[in-house]
Amino acid sequence: MPNLEPSPVFKRRKTEGDPVSVHRIQSNQTMKRWTTKREHQIYSSKLFQALCRSRRTSSSTSAKELHQTADRVLAITAKGTTRWSRAILAAPLTAGTNMKKHKRAKVTVHTRLRKPVVNREKRKLPVVERKLKALRRLVPGCRKLSCNNLLEETSDYIVALEMQVRAMTAITEFLSRGEAQAPTDRLGSIGNM
Amino acid sequence: MESNAGTLETRSNRTASEREEVAALESLQFTDEIHRLMSAPATDNASSFTALLELPAPQAVQLIHSPDSAKLIAAPAPNVEDVKGGFHFPSNGGLIERAARFSVFAGEGNNKSDSPEATSNNSSANLQKAVKSEPAETESSQPLISDPTVENRGIKRKDREKVKGQTKKSKTTAKESSDDAEKLPYVHVRARRGQATDSHSLAERARREKINARMKLLQELVPGCNKISGTALVLDEIINHVQSLQRQVEFLSMRLAAVNPRIDFNFDSVFTAEGVPPQYLKELLIKLYDKRKSSGSLMDSNFSGMVMPMMWPEVQLNSNRQQYPQQLHFDAFQQPVWGREEVCNNYLTPENSLLSYDSSANSGNFLDTLNEST
């Protein structure tokens, strides 16, 4: 039983070492690993355990902290193959509002004053580029990634997020159902302790 | 002409080896060959197809009758690439015509000997396909003129090639290019008809193809994106989808935070199973507790591997959640209960889960109960 996990992981590692077909293997991985039930179970269990631990250590029930924990567990489940997972794990303590919006606004104001016509045209032309910029903001850890790699990270991120949503709904339902069935007896157990 | 022939002779060995290189048409490197061809004397004024071959006459005649069609078919290739480079247009049109006619001769010559033809067929099927597509790829209309002449001959191989060349050329080239891009360490892309062949545009085309492939993948992922055409709109959809997913996760985390106050006790009830006799569980817990005391750290994955299989199969019996009230007599063993929780706390850290695949495998079993709710 303990050997169930290692073999698929090792197989994946071997194929990833092959530089030629990385893209193909990546796409296979994207499709398969986040959609398998096994991965779903792994994530759910890890999330559950992490929740228990965090509940025990700090009695606060902030949604943000929970969100961060869930994201970190998701990144751990990714096993470090993707940039966004590594970025999530590397910077867990950011408040989430460290945007450089003011910087961007400043730049646009200056350019507007300087060359109104030309910059208007130039700003409109790379439409795809602007959307890519927005995408870069959304996917963690992909701020300076090329278009190519960005699309790859996005596809993996989307599948991972979908799995996260599924798992979290399952856990929420499970816990709320468990609660509903036996609230009084739980109180009884508290009394015993 | 004599000087031409002399230089041709000196170059014959080189072109022969070049031809073999070109014969392996999967790895075309256009810039090198174009440069080589540029240095070759202009075959504009050559009226005989031996000059076309850049070979001395006797060798050319030999080649006509030789069963080795690889060389023959590859012969026009350098000249065709010369054309693709766009250096000498009008004369090379005539060259192409002659090349087509010559290859017709080659076909005839090969038809005389069946078995070599079969072997050469198999070996150079790709070549022929590719080479025939190359003459058809030139911008001038002269290959089209030569094509009917070829077809009129009724040589089956050439017909097949022609059909392939005209109708399926783009497909084969696309397939070859995609295969090449996948198999080989660096990208070899076949230039299609009417497209530039310098290395920059080739690299750009390869890059664009990669990007388009990934966009297609994304389109499959995002629902409703298959019908949309255009990169910008698809990207819009992708961005919306990612934003909606992130919002969903946020809402779910809020919900979980609301549910969470009970989580300690649920942990208890979840881990206990109905069908387990209390003594067995008590022994188990005591063993856990002792183990935890004796071994300093519980980062030992083997330990978790040992513990979990004992616990989880019992939980698997517990498919019905209404058994929770009955478990609570375990709470009488207060010490073991807390000890168990502590034990679980210590060895079920995320880092350990990352390192020890055992726990995740075994947690998978446990989560069968969780997933029955999905």
PDB file of C-alpha atoms in Angstrom, chain A residues 17-101:
ATOM      1  CA  GLY A  17      13.893  14.752 -17.824  1.00  0.00           C
ATOM      2  CA  ASP A  18      13.526  14.240 -21.534  1.00  0.00           C
ATOM      3  CA  PRO A  19      13.932  17.726 -23.046  1.00  0.00           C
ATOM      4  CA  VAL A  20      12.391  16.879 -26.364  1.00  0.00           C
ATOM      5  CA  SER A  21       8.878  15.909 -25.478  1.00  0.00           C
ATOM      6  CA  VAL A  22       8.453  18.099 -22.443  1.00  0.00           C
ATOM      7  CA  HIS A  23       5.582  19.975 -23.937  1.00  0.00           C
ATOM      8  CA  ARG A  24       3.668  16.838 -24.767  1.00  0.00           C
ATOM      9  CA  ILE A  25       4.242  15.377 -21.367  1.00  0.00           C
ATOM     10  CA  GLN A  26       3.280  18.644 -19.773  1.00  0.00           C
ATOM     11  CA  SER A  27       0.002  18.681 -21.568  1.00  0.00           C
ATOM     12  CA  ASN A  28      -0.626  15.097 -20.567  1.00  0.00           C
ATOM     13  CA  GLN A  29       0.154  15.950 -17.022  1.00  0.00           C
ATOM     14  CA  THR A  30      -2.105  18.951 -17.093  1.00  0.00           C
ATOM     15  CA  MET A  31      -4.987  16.918 -18.325  1.00  0.00           C
ATOM     16  CA  LYS A  32      -4.514  13.866 -16.277  1.00  0.00           C
ATOM     17  CA  ARG A  33      -3.143  14.644 -12.902  1.00  0.00           C
ATOM     18  CA  TRP A  34      -5.579  17.286 -11.733  1.00  0.00           C
ATOM     19  CA  THR A  35      -8.579  15.433 -13.035  1.00  0.00           C
ATOM     20  CA  THR A  36      -7.913  12.044 -11.506  1.00  0.00           C
ATOM     21  CA  LYS A  37      -9.890  11.061  -8.486  1.00  0.00           C
ATOM     22  CA  ARG A  38      -6.722  10.063  -6.726  1.00  0.00           C
ATOM     23  CA  GLU A  39      -5.290  13.532  -6.947  1.00  0.00           C
ATOM     24  CA  HIS A  40      -8.593  14.858  -5.719  1.00  0.00           C
ATOM     25  CA  GLN A  41      -8.404  12.587  -2.713  1.00  0.00           C
ATOM     26  CA  ILE A  42      -4.848  13.498  -1.997  1.00  0.00           C
ATOM     27  CA  TYR A  43      -5.622  17.167  -2.053  1.00  0.00           C
ATOM     28  CA  SER A  44      -8.730  16.768   0.059  1.00  0.00           C
ATOM     29  CA  SER A  45      -6.937  14.810   2.714  1.00  0.00           C
ATOM     30  CA  LYS A  46      -4.016  17.180   2.870  1.00  0.00           C
ATOM     31  CA  LEU A  47      -6.322  20.140   3.045  1.00  0.00           C
ATOM     32  CA  PHE A  48      -8.297  18.550   5.796  1.00  0.00           C
ATOM     33  CA  GLN A  49      -5.222  17.842   7.829  1.00  0.00           C
ATOM     34  CA  ALA A  50      -3.878  21.313   7.289  1.00  0.00           C
ATOM     35  CA  LEU A  51      -7.189  22.758   8.367  1.00  0.00           C
ATOM     36  CA  CYS A  52      -7.170  20.741  11.535  1.00  0.00           C
ATOM     37  CA  ARG A  53      -3.695  21.871  12.358  1.00  0.00           C
ATOM     38  CA  SER A  54      -4.388  25.489  11.694  1.00  0.00           C
ATOM     39  CA  ARG A  55      -7.563  25.269  13.695  1.00  0.00           C
ATOM     40  CA  ARG A  56      -5.668  23.902  16.611  1.00  0.00           C
ATOM     41  CA  THR A  57      -2.816  26.356  16.520  1.00  0.00           C
ATOM     42  CA  SER A  58      -4.846  29.516  16.071  1.00  0.00           C
ATOM     43  CA  SER A  59      -8.455  29.745  17.008  1.00  0.00           C
ATOM     44  CA  SER A  60      -9.243  32.416  14.450  1.00  0.00           C
ATOM     45  CA  THR A  61     -11.508  31.489  11.586  1.00  0.00           C
ATOM     46  CA  SER A  62     -10.526  34.050   9.021  1.00  0.00           C
ATOM     47  CA  ALA A  63     -11.458  33.254   5.477  1.00  0.00           C
ATOM     48  CA  LYS A  64      -8.280  34.776   4.193  1.00  0.00           C
ATOM     49  CA  GLU A  65      -6.101  32.515   6.266  1.00  0.00           C
ATOM     50  CA  LEU A  66      -8.123  29.566   5.111  1.00  0.00           C
ATOM     51  CA  HIS A  67      -7.793  30.692   1.528  1.00  0.00           C
ATOM     52  CA  GLN A  68      -4.051  30.933   1.894  1.00  0.00           C
ATOM     53  CA  THR A  69      -3.839  27.519   3.478  1.00  0.00           C
ATOM     54  CA  ALA A  70      -5.909  26.002   0.736  1.00  0.00           C
ATOM     55  CA  ASP A  71      -3.741  27.607  -1.928  1.00  0.00           C
ATOM     56  CA  ARG A  72      -0.588  26.404  -0.277  1.00  0.00           C
ATOM     57  CA  VAL A  73      -1.860  22.874  -0.033  1.00  0.00           C
ATOM     58  CA  LEU A  74      -2.776  23.051  -3.677  1.00  0.00           C
ATOM     59  CA  ALA A  75       0.712  24.224  -4.516  1.00  0.00           C
ATOM     60  CA  ILE A  76       2.162  21.376  -2.499  1.00  0.00           C
ATOM     61  CA  THR A  77       0.047  18.892  -4.351  1.00  0.00           C
ATOM     62  CA  ALA A  78       1.498  20.269  -7.560  1.00  0.00           C
ATOM     63  CA  LYS A  79       4.829  18.897  -6.386  1.00  0.00           C
ATOM     64  CA  GLY A  80       6.801  21.813  -7.665  1.00  0.00           C
ATOM     65  CA  THR A  81       6.479  21.252 -11.357  1.00  0.00           C
ATOM     66  CA  THR A  82       4.801  24.520 -12.162  1.00  0.00           C
ATOM     67  CA  ARG A  83       5.803  28.097 -11.633  1.00  0.00           C
ATOM     68  CA  TRP A  84       2.611  29.213  -9.988  1.00  0.00           C
ATOM     69  CA  SER A  85       2.890  26.504  -7.355  1.00  0.00           C
ATOM     70  CA  ARG A  86       6.432  27.470  -6.546  1.00  0.00           C
ATOM     71  CA  ALA A  87       5.447  31.128  -6.387  1.00  0.00           C
ATOM     72  CA  ILE A  88       2.628  30.405  -3.975  1.00  0.00           C
ATOM     73  CA  LEU A  89       4.914  28.451  -1.712  1.00  0.00           C
ATOM     74  CA  ALA A  90       7.727  30.949  -1.901  1.00  0.00           C
ATOM     75  CA  ALA A  91       5.728  33.988  -0.845  1.00  0.00           C
ATOM     76  CA  PRO A  92       3.025  32.978   1.572  1.00  0.00           C
ATOM     77  CA  LEU A  93       3.144  36.024   3.798  1.00  0.00           C
ATOM     78  CA  THR A  94       2.115  38.735   1.366  1.00  0.00           C
ATOM     79  CA  ALA A  95      -0.951  40.638   2.358  1.00  0.00           C
ATOM     80  CA  GLY A  96      -2.358  40.361  -1.124  1.00  0.00           C
ATOM     81  CA  THR A  97      -2.719  44.075  -1.709  1.00  0.00           C
ATOM     82  CA  ASN A  98       0.806  44.906  -2.698  1.00  0.00           C
ATOM     83  CA  MET A  99      -0.245  45.942  -6.152  1.00  0.00           C
ATOM     84  CA  LYS A 100       1.734  48.540  -7.988  1.00  0.00           C
ATOM     85  CA  LYS A 101      -1.312  50.175  -9.421  1.00  0.00           C
TER      86      LYS A 101
END
